[in-house]
Structure formats: C-alpha cells, structure tokens
Amino acid sequence: MAARSTVDRVTMTALLLPQCLAVAGILYTLAATILAGRWKSGPIPPENGPPVTILKPLHGAEPLLAENLRSFVEQDYRGAVEIVCGVHDPADPAAAVARAIDGPVRVRADRARHGSNGKISNLINMMSDASGDIIILSDSDIAVPPDYISRIVATIAPAGTIATCLYAGRGDAGAWSRIAAAGISWQFLPSVIVGLATGRARPCMGSTIAMRRETLDRIGGFAPFADVLADDHAIGAAAHAAGCEVAIPRLIVTHGCAETSLAALARHELRWNATIRGLDPWGYAGSIVTHPLPLALLGLNLWLVAAALAARLALALRIDRLAGRRTAPIALLPLRDILSFILFLGAFAVRSIDWRGGRFRLGKDGRMSADTEYLT
C-alpha cells in the first residue's frame, strides 16, 4: 500500500506541474493578445532627412531576395539613400540579383575574413563603401513597408539612440517555410511584445539595427563582434554599455522564411534557441510558459487543453491582423505549438550549431569557435 501511495503521489505531481505551468501560460497568452492589440503606429511628419546607407550582407539567392531588396528601394523618404550589398564570393548568385535591382544599389564583393562570423566580416568590408550619416543594417531576408526609413530616422533622432524592429514571419518556400514563419509570428513576436511591456526584454535584432555613424564609432564599429554568433544581441549590449538607448519604432517588418524541410526548420530553430539559452539561461527556462498547449496536453486536463487552444488561437489571429496577412493556415497552430515545445526542450542538449556550411561550438558569452571534433 505504501508503494502504491508513493506512485500515486509521483503521478499526481507529474500531472500537477505541467497543469500549473499551463495555467501560467494561458494567462501569459491572454496578456500577449491584449498587448499586441495596442501595438499601433502613428503618423510620421514628412521632412527632409540625412543621407542614409543601408547595409545588406548577402549569402545565396534566397527566395524573394529581389522583392525584399526592392522594398528598401521603394521608400517614401525625403533624403539620399544608398544600398550597399556585400558578398564574400564574387560568384555568389545573390550578387547578380542585387545588381539587377533598379535603384541606388551597389555590390561589394570582398573575400577578406575578419573572424568566424561571416556576416560581420561582410559588414566590415562593406563599410568602406558607406557614405551616409545614418547606417542601417538589415538581414537579406527582410522586407519593409514604404515608411520604413522615415520611421527609423525619426526614432534615432535623439543623440545616442539606435533602432531595431519587430518582425513577423512569411513563408517563401512552401509548406515548411510557412510553418517556420508561424513560429516567428505566433511564438517569437508575442514574447518580445510582452518582454518590452514588462521591461524584461532589451532586444536588438538583425531585422534592423540603425544608428548614426558616430554611434557606431562609439561602440568600436563592427570589429568587436567578428566572433559572436548572436551579433545583433551583442551590438545592442555594446550600445547599452556605451550609454546609448535602443528604441523600437511602431512598425512590423517581414522576415522571409526559406526552410524546405522539417530538418532545415529544426536546425535553424535549434540554433536560434541554443543561442538564446546560452545568453540568458534562466530567462530561456522561464519561457516554458509560452507553451501552454503542450503543457496542458502533458497535464492530461481537457479543460486546460481547450482553454490553451482558445487563447493561442486568439493570439495568432491578433498577430496576423497586426502583420496584415495570414502567416499560415490557422489549423496548423496545434502542430506548430507542439513542434515549438519539442525544439524548446531540444535546445538544452545543443552544444554546437551548423551555420552557413560550417559547424561551430557555442561559448557562454555568445562567442563561437570552430568545432574541432567536427573538423577532425
């Protein structure tokens, strides 16, 4: 009888913990839905602005690359704009795509490497072609609305301010890319909105990092981040350490997803999750509450499952309205949530990552080095 009582207590505890976490997750999801509904943009007064250089590090001809680049050309901005696209290999097909864009677009092809982070090496090389007073760097898979530059410039008008942008997902390469986009829109974006509202998040994201040239000089340029995997986070941290403020304009840009298989999606998200875990272990562990539906399923409580599903559906629909489009078929939400939870747990076992054809070992400070076990 004593053994059976112990088993019953263990079973009850095993069910009670995910149930409690599911309740916390449902409350979090409702809060995220309310906060997302308040993320609205106001008008930007039209005025002449300083010269702007947009840096675009490229690697391969991604789906919709031309459309993404063109969105940076077609801007309602009263000022000079130049776009510098950088590649390491002159034969990179992305270079031909960039050269075909009708607008102030230049391509810098430079094989020089300055560290293990190829993107940062690219940016260092591109800076010799940058002439603008405002420097905006943005990943190649980002598309923006016509008022993007105007809002960015208005945001960094105060001295020592840099800007970054929230983003929603868009599937550019079929079904798996849409599932990947759903993870960004329905999981990642709400967590950042809640983090901003609570003061827990201090994001700086590759979707946009914009600053005045003197601010970039203050943090030492791009060279200090040449061996950092989470370079966007590190740039934000360096800006804060230098007394700068990281501000977020009220707009949502678009991140194009190109995953064509479950394996590609898992590799990408495990790398992403492992990076976040390495930078903020306790914060990452606490983000378990952003997964209420899988937790409710683990708790074997049908009422909680129904409540979690309803809350998650409401949040996904709210985010899609905010983004101005349907990210993925809403029927995929339960599958996407379960997959997100599996990859969340999987990141605790990741010690090295695949990135752009190489394998790197993650350090506790966010730096990366070649994985010697893999190389040998």
mmCIF file of C-alpha atoms in Angstrom:
data_model
loop_
_atom_site.group_PDB
_atom_site.id
_atom_site.type_symbol
_atom_site.label_atom_id
_atom_site.label_comp_id
_atom_site.label_asym_id
_atom_site.label_seq_id
_atom_site.Cartn_x
_atom_site.Cartn_y
_atom_site.Cartn_z
ATOM 1 C CA MET A 1 0.000 0.000 0.000
ATOM 2 C CA ALA A 2 2.838 2.378 0.846
ATOM 3 C CA ALA A 3 4.461 1.748 -2.537
ATOM 4 C CA ARG A 4 1.162 2.375 -4.333
ATOM 5 C CA SER A 5 0.631 5.604 -2.372
ATOM 6 C CA THR A 6 4.107 6.803 -3.373
ATOM 7 C CA VAL A 7 3.401 6.039 -7.033
ATOM 8 C CA ASP A 8 0.105 7.939 -6.816
ATOM 9 C CA ARG A 9 1.841 10.965 -5.310
ATOM 10 C CA VAL A 10 4.526 10.924 -8.012
ATOM 11 C CA THR A 11 1.879 10.621 -10.722
ATOM 12 C CA MET A 12 -0.137 13.493 -9.253
ATOM 13 C CA THR A 13 2.964 15.690 -9.052
ATOM 14 C CA ALA A 14 3.893 14.774 -12.630
ATOM 15 C CA LEU A 15 0.467 15.997 -13.761
ATOM 16 C CA LEU A 16 0.167 18.967 -11.423
ATOM 17 C CA LEU A 17 3.395 20.681 -12.520
ATOM 18 C CA PRO A 18 2.519 20.940 -16.239
ATOM 19 C CA GLN A 19 -1.043 21.917 -15.293
ATOM 20 C CA CYS A 20 0.212 24.826 -13.177
ATOM 21 C CA LEU A 21 2.610 25.879 -15.927
ATOM 22 C CA ALA A 22 -0.236 25.639 -18.449
ATOM 23 C CA VAL A 23 -2.368 27.995 -16.345
ATOM 24 C CA ALA A 24 0.523 30.471 -16.210
ATOM 25 C CA GLY A 25 0.934 30.052 -19.950
ATOM 26 C CA ILE A 26 -2.723 30.771 -20.636
ATOM 27 C CA LEU A 27 -2.513 33.974 -18.598
ATOM 28 C CA TYR A 28 0.653 34.940 -20.465
ATOM 29 C CA THR A 29 -1.073 34.284 -23.802
ATOM 30 C CA LEU A 30 -4.073 36.442 -22.890
ATOM 31 C CA ALA A 31 -1.748 39.259 -21.827
ATOM 32 C CA ALA A 32 0.188 38.939 -25.098
ATOM 33 C CA THR A 33 -3.059 39.159 -27.072
ATOM 34 C CA ILE A 34 -4.054 42.382 -25.316
ATOM 35 C CA LEU A 35 -0.611 43.949 -25.689
ATOM 36 C CA ALA A 36 -0.363 43.025 -29.374
ATOM 37 C CA GLY A 37 -3.643 44.838 -29.958
ATOM 38 C CA ARG A 38 -2.061 48.036 -28.623
ATOM 39 C CA TRP A 39 0.946 47.924 -30.968
ATOM 40 C CA LYS A 40 -0.205 50.617 -33.373
ATOM 41 C CA SER A 41 1.784 53.136 -35.383
ATOM 42 C CA GLY A 42 1.140 56.857 -35.636
ATOM 43 C CA PRO A 43 1.857 59.279 -38.494
ATOM 44 C CA ILE A 44 5.403 60.359 -39.317
ATOM 45 C CA PRO A 45 5.710 64.014 -40.372
ATOM 46 C CA PRO A 46 7.304 64.288 -43.846
ATOM 47 C CA GLU A 47 10.578 66.192 -43.654
ATOM 48 C CA ASN A 48 13.976 66.193 -45.268
ATOM 49 C CA GLY A 49 16.307 63.686 -43.669
ATOM 50 C CA PRO A 50 20.057 62.995 -43.512
ATOM 51 C CA PRO A 51 21.775 60.686 -46.023
ATOM 52 C CA VAL A 52 21.172 57.006 -45.276
ATOM 53 C CA THR A 53 23.296 53.961 -46.083
ATOM 54 C CA ILE A 54 21.589 50.571 -45.891
ATOM 55 C CA LEU A 55 23.962 47.621 -45.495
ATOM 56 C CA LYS A 56 22.738 44.282 -46.827
ATOM 57 C CA PRO A 57 25.023 41.275 -46.206
ATOM 58 C CA LEU A 58 24.034 38.599 -48.745
ATOM 59 C CA HIS A 59 24.677 34.862 -48.973
ATOM 60 C CA GLY A 60 22.984 32.891 -51.732
ATOM 61 C CA ALA A 61 19.948 33.644 -53.859
ATOM 62 C CA GLU A 62 17.191 33.307 -51.277
ATOM 63 C CA PRO A 63 13.544 33.107 -52.317
ATOM 64 C CA LEU A 64 12.089 36.582 -52.985
ATOM 65 C CA LEU A 65 15.501 38.207 -52.499
ATOM 66 C CA ALA A 66 14.824 40.681 -55.316
ATOM 67 C CA GLU A 67 11.446 41.633 -53.822
ATOM 68 C CA ASN A 68 12.996 42.062 -50.377
ATOM 69 C CA LEU A 69 15.743 44.346 -51.709
ATOM 70 C CA ARG A 70 13.275 46.285 -53.828
ATOM 71 C CA SER A 71 11.217 47.130 -50.734
ATOM 72 C CA PHE A 72 14.230 49.096 -49.428
ATOM 73 C CA VAL A 73 14.452 50.996 -52.711
ATOM 74 C CA GLU A 74 10.748 51.917 -52.877
ATOM 75 C CA GLN A 75 10.720 54.222 -49.856
ATOM 76 C CA ASP A 76 8.798 57.424 -49.093
ATOM 77 C CA TYR A 77 11.848 59.164 -47.689
ATOM 78 C CA ARG A 78 12.924 62.741 -48.386
ATOM 79 C CA GLY A 79 16.649 62.253 -48.336
ATOM 80 C CA ALA A 80 19.506 60.479 -50.095
ATOM 81 C CA VAL A 81 19.535 56.692 -49.786
ATOM 82 C CA GLU A 82 22.207 54.221 -50.902
ATOM 83 C CA ILE A 83 22.082 50.447 -50.542
ATOM 84 C CA VAL A 84 25.356 48.544 -50.261
ATOM 85 C CA CYS A 85 25.063 44.783 -50.725
ATOM 86 C CA GLY A 86 28.010 42.644 -49.695
ATOM 87 C CA VAL A 87 29.124 39.135 -50.656
ATOM 88 C CA HIS A 88 32.322 37.215 -49.930
ATOM 89 C CA ASP A 89 32.342 35.286 -53.198
ATOM 90 C CA PRO A 90 32.082 37.364 -56.402
ATOM 91 C CA ALA A 91 30.269 34.390 -57.983
ATOM 92 C CA ASP A 92 27.583 34.346 -55.273
ATOM 93 C CA PRO A 93 24.240 34.335 -57.151
ATOM 94 C CA ALA A 94 22.895 36.935 -54.714
ATOM 95 C CA ALA A 95 25.261 39.471 -56.255
ATOM 96 C CA ALA A 96 23.597 39.130 -59.664
ATOM 97 C CA VAL A 97 20.185 39.551 -58.067
ATOM 98 C CA ALA A 98 21.302 42.740 -56.325
ATOM 99 C CA ARG A 99 22.892 44.204 -59.461
ATOM 100 C CA ALA A 100 19.620 43.721 -61.345
ATOM 101 C CA ILE A 101 17.694 45.953 -58.920
ATOM 102 C CA ASP A 102 16.775 49.314 -60.446
ATOM 103 C CA GLY A 103 17.886 51.873 -57.874
ATOM 104 C CA PRO A 104 20.823 53.158 -55.807
ATOM 105 C CA VAL A 105 22.217 49.658 -55.182
ATOM 106 C CA ARG A 106 25.924 48.781 -55.187
ATOM 107 C CA VAL A 107 27.550 45.384 -54.650
ATOM 108 C CA ARG A 108 30.766 44.925 -52.692
ATOM 109 C CA ALA A 109 32.475 41.577 -53.319
ATOM 110 C CA ASP A 110 35.332 41.012 -50.873
ATOM 111 C CA ARG A 111 36.846 37.711 -49.721
ATOM 112 C CA ALA A 112 38.521 39.232 -46.639
ATOM 113 C CA ARG A 113 37.553 37.475 -43.393
ATOM 114 C CA HIS A 114 37.795 39.155 -40.005
ATOM 115 C CA GLY A 115 36.544 36.386 -37.702
ATOM 116 C CA SER A 116 34.297 33.337 -37.547
ATOM 117 C CA ASN A 117 31.100 35.327 -38.163
ATOM 118 C CA GLY A 118 30.825 35.694 -41.933
ATOM 119 C CA LYS A 119 28.041 38.256 -41.722
ATOM 120 C CA ILE A 120 30.111 40.604 -39.563
ATOM 121 C CA SER A 121 33.114 40.138 -41.860
ATOM 122 C CA ASN A 122 30.843 41.152 -44.707
ATOM 123 C CA LEU A 123 29.707 44.274 -42.848
ATOM 124 C CA ILE A 124 33.288 45.299 -42.044
ATOM 125 C CA ASN A 125 34.154 45.030 -45.739
ATOM 126 C CA MET A 126 31.045 46.968 -46.797
ATOM 127 C CA MET A 127 31.689 49.936 -44.514
ATOM 128 C CA SER A 128 34.382 51.272 -46.853
ATOM 129 C CA ASP A 129 31.591 51.915 -49.386
ATOM 130 C CA ALA A 130 29.178 53.513 -46.892
ATOM 131 C CA SER A 131 28.864 57.295 -47.082
ATOM 132 C CA GLY A 132 25.615 58.037 -45.218
ATOM 133 C CA ASP A 133 25.279 59.769 -41.859
ATOM 134 C CA ILE A 134 22.729 57.106 -40.874
ATOM 135 C CA ILE A 135 23.808 53.450 -41.050
ATOM 136 C CA ILE A 136 21.072 50.817 -41.266
ATOM 137 C CA LEU A 137 21.971 47.150 -41.376
ATOM 138 C CA SER A 138 19.299 44.630 -42.168
ATOM 139 C CA ASP A 139 19.327 40.921 -42.963
ATOM 140 C CA SER A 140 18.796 39.818 -46.546
ATOM 141 C CA ASP A 141 15.507 38.059 -45.795
ATOM 142 C CA ILE A 142 13.753 41.214 -44.540
ATOM 143 C CA ALA A 143 11.104 43.206 -46.421
ATOM 144 C CA VAL A 144 9.841 46.579 -45.207
ATOM 145 C CA PRO A 145 6.914 48.997 -45.737
ATOM 146 C CA PRO A 146 7.365 52.298 -47.659
ATOM 147 C CA ASP A 147 7.566 54.420 -44.475
ATOM 148 C CA TYR A 148 10.356 52.275 -43.012
ATOM 149 C CA ILE A 149 13.295 54.664 -43.419
ATOM 150 C CA SER A 150 11.252 57.689 -42.297
ATOM 151 C CA ARG A 151 10.254 55.927 -39.086
ATOM 152 C CA ILE A 152 13.782 54.681 -38.448
ATOM 153 C CA VAL A 153 15.315 58.134 -38.904
ATOM 154 C CA ALA A 154 12.671 59.710 -36.641
ATOM 155 C CA THR A 155 13.363 57.054 -33.984
ATOM 156 C CA ILE A 156 17.105 57.681 -33.841
ATOM 157 C CA ALA A 157 16.821 61.470 -33.961
ATOM 158 C CA PRO A 158 17.818 61.749 -30.254
ATOM 159 C CA ALA A 159 21.588 61.553 -29.879
ATOM 160 C CA GLY A 160 22.945 58.145 -28.922
ATOM 161 C CA THR A 161 19.805 56.242 -29.919
ATOM 162 C CA ILE A 162 19.830 53.130 -32.075
ATOM 163 C CA ALA A 163 16.762 51.468 -33.540
ATOM 164 C CA THR A 164 15.675 47.885 -34.071
ATOM 165 C CA CYS A 165 12.414 46.464 -35.445
ATOM 166 C CA LEU A 166 9.944 43.768 -34.518
ATOM 167 C CA TYR A 167 9.158 41.339 -37.306
ATOM 168 C CA ALA A 168 6.571 38.780 -38.369
ATOM 169 C CA GLY A 169 7.206 35.663 -40.449
ATOM 170 C CA ARG A 170 6.373 34.970 -44.086
ATOM 171 C CA GLY A 171 6.771 31.591 -45.772
ATOM 172 C CA ASP A 172 8.648 31.954 -49.064
ATOM 173 C CA ALA A 173 9.455 28.336 -49.964
ATOM 174 C CA GLY A 174 6.406 26.150 -49.469
ATOM 175 C CA ALA A 175 4.677 24.424 -46.570
ATOM 176 C CA TRP A 176 7.640 24.028 -44.202
ATOM 177 C CA SER A 177 8.621 27.659 -44.638
ATOM 178 C CA ARG A 178 5.080 28.680 -43.662
ATOM 179 C CA ILE A 179 5.321 26.529 -40.537
ATOM 180 C CA ALA A 180 8.639 28.225 -39.764
ATOM 181 C CA ALA A 181 7.006 31.623 -40.310
ATOM 182 C CA ALA A 182 4.234 30.663 -37.900
ATOM 183 C CA GLY A 183 6.849 30.059 -35.210
ATOM 184 C CA ILE A 184 8.144 33.599 -35.670
ATOM 185 C CA SER A 185 4.735 35.278 -35.809
ATOM 186 C CA TRP A 186 2.788 33.240 -33.278
ATOM 187 C CA GLN A 187 5.559 32.354 -30.810
ATOM 188 C CA PHE A 188 8.517 34.712 -31.035
ATOM 189 C CA LEU A 189 6.840 38.060 -31.817
ATOM 190 C CA PRO A 190 4.346 37.907 -28.899
ATOM 191 C CA SER A 191 7.149 37.030 -26.469
ATOM 192 C CA VAL A 192 9.087 40.141 -27.483
ATOM 193 C CA ILE A 193 5.985 42.346 -27.158
ATOM 194 C CA VAL A 194 5.365 41.021 -23.642
ATOM 195 C CA GLY A 195 9.038 41.379 -22.765
ATOM 196 C CA LEU A 196 9.012 45.016 -23.851
ATOM 197 C CA ALA A 197 5.866 45.740 -21.842
ATOM 198 C CA THR A 198 7.317 44.187 -18.683
ATOM 199 C CA GLY A 199 10.809 45.613 -19.121
ATOM 200 C CA ARG A 200 12.244 42.091 -19.297
ATOM 201 C CA ALA A 201 13.323 42.338 -22.944
ATOM 202 C CA ARG A 202 16.057 44.584 -24.315
ATOM 203 C CA PRO A 203 16.049 43.380 -27.913
ATOM 204 C CA CYS A 204 18.359 44.285 -30.744
ATOM 205 C CA MET A 205 17.529 42.216 -33.819
ATOM 206 C CA GLY A 206 19.015 41.569 -37.226
ATOM 207 C CA SER A 207 15.795 42.674 -38.882
ATOM 208 C CA THR A 208 17.092 46.221 -38.375
ATOM 209 C CA ILE A 209 19.922 47.834 -36.478
ATOM 210 C CA ALA A 210 20.113 51.551 -37.261
ATOM 211 C CA MET A 211 22.337 54.231 -35.775
ATOM 212 C CA ARG A 212 24.217 57.379 -36.579
ATOM 213 C CA ARG A 213 27.783 56.896 -37.776
ATOM 214 C CA GLU A 214 29.197 58.471 -34.610
ATOM 215 C CA THR A 215 27.222 55.958 -32.514
ATOM 216 C CA LEU A 216 28.725 53.087 -34.490
ATOM 217 C CA ASP A 217 32.180 54.570 -33.896
ATOM 218 C CA ARG A 218 31.399 54.818 -30.161
ATOM 219 C CA ILE A 219 30.889 51.047 -29.887
ATOM 220 C CA GLY A 220 34.033 50.309 -31.900
ATOM 221 C CA GLY A 221 32.425 49.616 -35.271
ATOM 222 C CA PHE A 222 31.647 46.026 -36.227
ATOM 223 C CA ALA A 223 35.062 44.516 -35.454
ATOM 224 C CA PRO A 224 34.316 43.635 -31.773
ATOM 225 C CA PHE A 225 31.564 41.256 -32.942
ATOM 226 C CA ALA A 226 33.553 39.289 -35.509
ATOM 227 C CA ASP A 227 33.480 36.065 -33.455
ATOM 228 C CA VAL A 228 29.999 36.433 -31.947
ATOM 229 C CA LEU A 229 27.120 34.284 -33.198
ATOM 230 C CA ALA A 230 24.375 36.498 -31.714
ATOM 231 C CA ASP A 231 25.911 39.616 -33.244
ATOM 232 C CA ASP A 232 22.662 41.590 -33.134
ATOM 233 C CA HIS A 233 22.268 40.976 -29.397
ATOM 234 C CA ALA A 234 25.938 41.841 -28.828
ATOM 235 C CA ILE A 235 25.621 45.121 -30.731
ATOM 236 C CA GLY A 236 22.652 46.077 -28.559
ATOM 237 C CA ALA A 237 24.552 45.155 -25.395
ATOM 238 C CA ALA A 238 27.535 47.239 -26.510
ATOM 239 C CA ALA A 239 25.234 50.179 -27.230
ATOM 240 C CA HIS A 240 23.701 49.948 -23.755
ATOM 241 C CA ALA A 241 27.174 49.732 -22.208
ATOM 242 C CA ALA A 242 28.167 52.889 -24.093
ATOM 243 C CA GLY A 243 25.178 54.760 -22.663
ATOM 244 C CA CYS A 244 23.008 54.501 -25.770
ATOM 245 C CA GLU A 245 19.302 53.716 -25.851
ATOM 246 C CA VAL A 246 17.830 51.012 -28.089
ATOM 247 C CA ALA A 247 14.417 52.176 -29.330
ATOM 248 C CA ILE A 248 11.768 50.336 -31.339
ATOM 249 C CA PRO A 249 9.611 52.209 -33.871
ATOM 250 C CA ARG A 250 5.972 51.234 -34.119
ATOM 251 C CA LEU A 251 6.119 49.147 -37.259
ATOM 252 C CA ILE A 252 6.372 45.463 -38.110
ATOM 253 C CA VAL A 253 8.759 44.342 -40.826
ATOM 254 C CA THR A 254 8.680 40.973 -42.583
ATOM 255 C CA HIS A 255 11.104 38.075 -42.176
ATOM 256 C CA GLY A 256 11.057 35.695 -45.144
ATOM 257 C CA CYS A 257 11.495 32.036 -44.222
ATOM 258 C CA ALA A 258 13.119 29.648 -46.703
ATOM 259 C CA GLU A 259 13.032 26.256 -44.928
ATOM 260 C CA THR A 260 12.063 23.467 -47.331
ATOM 261 C CA SER A 261 12.057 20.533 -44.893
ATOM 262 C CA LEU A 262 11.494 19.623 -41.271
ATOM 263 C CA ALA A 263 15.246 19.025 -40.885
ATOM 264 C CA ALA A 264 16.075 22.530 -42.126
ATOM 265 C CA LEU A 265 13.472 24.063 -39.824
ATOM 266 C CA ALA A 266 14.752 22.086 -36.824
ATOM 267 C CA ARG A 267 18.396 23.037 -37.481
ATOM 268 C CA HIS A 268 17.517 26.719 -37.756
ATOM 269 C CA GLU A 269 15.324 26.883 -34.679
ATOM 270 C CA LEU A 270 17.628 24.739 -32.538
ATOM 271 C CA ARG A 271 20.484 27.103 -33.393
ATOM 272 C CA TRP A 272 18.295 30.069 -32.533
ATOM 273 C CA ASN A 273 17.036 28.529 -29.280
ATOM 274 C CA ALA A 274 20.500 27.368 -28.213
ATOM 275 C CA THR A 275 21.871 30.864 -28.764
ATOM 276 C CA ILE A 276 19.165 32.410 -26.595
ATOM 277 C CA ARG A 277 19.677 29.738 -23.925
ATOM 278 C CA GLY A 278 23.401 30.452 -23.885
ATOM 279 C CA LEU A 279 22.882 34.184 -23.476
ATOM 280 C CA ASP A 280 20.117 34.022 -20.851
ATOM 281 C CA PRO A 281 19.756 30.518 -19.336
ATOM 282 C CA TRP A 282 17.216 31.433 -16.656
ATOM 283 C CA GLY A 283 15.159 33.595 -18.969
ATOM 284 C CA TYR A 284 15.103 30.825 -21.546
ATOM 285 C CA ALA A 285 13.992 28.268 -18.947
ATOM 286 C CA GLY A 286 11.255 30.635 -17.776
ATOM 287 C CA SER A 287 9.937 30.953 -21.314
ATOM 288 C CA ILE A 288 8.423 27.498 -20.897
ATOM 289 C CA VAL A 289 5.198 29.357 -20.025
ATOM 290 C CA THR A 290 4.961 30.495 -23.646
ATOM 291 C CA HIS A 291 3.958 26.887 -24.497
ATOM 292 C CA PRO A 292 0.566 26.476 -22.751
ATOM 293 C CA LEU A 293 -0.971 24.000 -25.197
ATOM 294 C CA PRO A 294 1.747 21.292 -24.987
ATOM 295 C CA LEU A 295 1.871 21.775 -21.209
ATOM 296 C CA ALA A 296 -1.881 21.297 -20.935
ATOM 297 C CA LEU A 297 -1.608 18.127 -23.031
ATOM 298 C CA LEU A 298 1.125 16.827 -20.717
ATOM 299 C CA GLY A 299 -1.118 17.605 -17.754
ATOM 300 C CA LEU A 300 -3.900 15.443 -19.235
ATOM 301 C CA ASN A 301 -6.516 18.104 -18.459
ATOM 302 C CA LEU A 302 -9.066 18.574 -21.240
ATOM 303 C CA TRP A 303 -10.368 21.858 -19.790
ATOM 304 C CA LEU A 304 -6.892 23.320 -19.799
ATOM 305 C CA VAL A 305 -6.285 21.987 -23.315
ATOM 306 C CA ALA A 306 -9.435 23.747 -24.538
ATOM 307 C CA ALA A 307 -8.557 26.984 -22.734
ATOM 308 C CA ALA A 308 -4.976 26.940 -24.001
ATOM 309 C CA LEU A 309 -6.085 26.257 -27.566
ATOM 310 C CA ALA A 310 -8.647 29.084 -27.459
ATOM 311 C CA ALA A 311 -6.100 31.531 -26.049
ATOM 312 C CA ARG A 312 -3.475 30.563 -28.619
ATOM 313 C CA LEU A 313 -5.975 30.882 -31.482
ATOM 314 C CA ALA A 314 -6.945 34.369 -30.308
ATOM 315 C CA LEU A 315 -3.286 35.416 -30.117
ATOM 316 C CA ALA A 316 -2.409 34.001 -33.549
ATOM 317 C CA LEU A 317 -5.324 35.807 -35.173
ATOM 318 C CA ARG A 318 -4.406 39.058 -33.417
ATOM 319 C CA ILE A 319 -0.778 38.788 -34.586
ATOM 320 C CA ASP A 320 -1.867 38.083 -38.156
ATOM 321 C CA ARG A 321 -4.028 41.211 -38.102
ATOM 322 C CA LEU A 322 -1.057 43.171 -36.793
ATOM 323 C CA ALA A 323 1.161 41.797 -39.571
ATOM 324 C CA GLY A 324 -1.504 42.462 -42.191
ATOM 325 C CA ARG A 325 -1.620 38.908 -43.561
ATOM 326 C CA ARG A 326 -2.303 35.285 -42.630
ATOM 327 C CA THR A 327 1.043 33.742 -41.677
ATOM 328 C CA ALA A 328 -0.056 30.126 -42.108
ATOM 329 C CA PRO A 329 -3.297 28.118 -42.081
ATOM 330 C CA ILE A 330 -4.684 28.501 -38.567
ATOM 331 C CA ALA A 331 -5.359 24.733 -38.445
ATOM 332 C CA LEU A 332 -1.585 24.252 -38.203
ATOM 333 C CA LEU A 333 -1.421 26.026 -34.845
ATOM 334 C CA PRO A 334 -1.554 22.888 -32.609
ATOM 335 C CA LEU A 335 1.135 21.163 -34.699
ATOM 336 C CA ARG A 336 3.275 24.306 -34.660
ATOM 337 C CA ASP A 337 2.934 24.646 -30.878
ATOM 338 C CA ILE A 338 3.922 21.034 -30.247
ATOM 339 C CA LEU A 339 6.908 21.360 -32.583
ATOM 340 C CA SER A 340 7.980 24.595 -30.871
ATOM 341 C CA PHE A 341 7.881 22.864 -27.484
ATOM 342 C CA ILE A 342 9.966 19.921 -28.711
ATOM 343 C CA LEU A 343 12.596 22.285 -30.133
ATOM 344 C CA PHE A 344 12.481 24.364 -26.947
ATOM 345 C CA LEU A 345 13.420 21.277 -24.942
ATOM 346 C CA GLY A 346 15.924 20.109 -27.555
ATOM 347 C CA ALA A 347 17.981 23.294 -27.220
ATOM 348 C CA PHE A 348 19.061 22.227 -23.712
ATOM 349 C CA ALA A 349 21.125 19.437 -25.321
ATOM 350 C CA VAL A 350 22.706 21.523 -28.103
ATOM 351 C CA ARG A 351 26.406 22.339 -27.695
ATOM 352 C CA SER A 352 27.363 23.185 -31.279
ATOM 353 C CA ILE A 353 25.488 24.512 -34.288
ATOM 354 C CA ASP A 354 25.515 24.345 -38.082
ATOM 355 C CA TRP A 355 25.695 27.753 -39.706
ATOM 356 C CA ARG A 356 26.248 28.559 -43.395
ATOM 357 C CA GLY A 357 28.180 25.407 -44.173
ATOM 358 C CA GLY A 358 30.299 25.348 -41.005
ATOM 359 C CA ARG A 359 29.977 23.818 -37.552
ATOM 360 C CA PHE A 360 30.705 25.950 -34.512
ATOM 361 C CA ARG A 361 30.868 25.400 -30.770
ATOM 362 C CA LEU A 362 28.956 27.871 -28.625
ATOM 363 C CA GLY A 363 30.632 29.700 -25.750
ATOM 364 C CA LYS A 364 28.880 31.001 -22.653
ATOM 365 C CA ASP A 365 29.444 34.603 -23.724
ATOM 366 C CA GLY A 366 27.728 34.088 -27.077
ATOM 367 C CA ARG A 367 31.013 33.755 -28.974
ATOM 368 C CA MET A 368 31.558 30.867 -31.316
ATOM 369 C CA SER A 369 34.597 28.883 -32.410
ATOM 370 C CA ALA A 370 35.152 26.142 -34.944
ATOM 371 C CA ASP A 371 34.054 22.750 -33.628
ATOM 372 C CA THR A 372 37.370 20.867 -33.757
ATOM 373 C CA GLU A 373 35.685 17.498 -33.184
ATOM 374 C CA TYR A 374 33.621 18.077 -36.292
ATOM 375 C CA LEU A 375 36.633 19.249 -38.323
ATOM 376 C CA THR A 376 38.670 16.186 -37.473
#
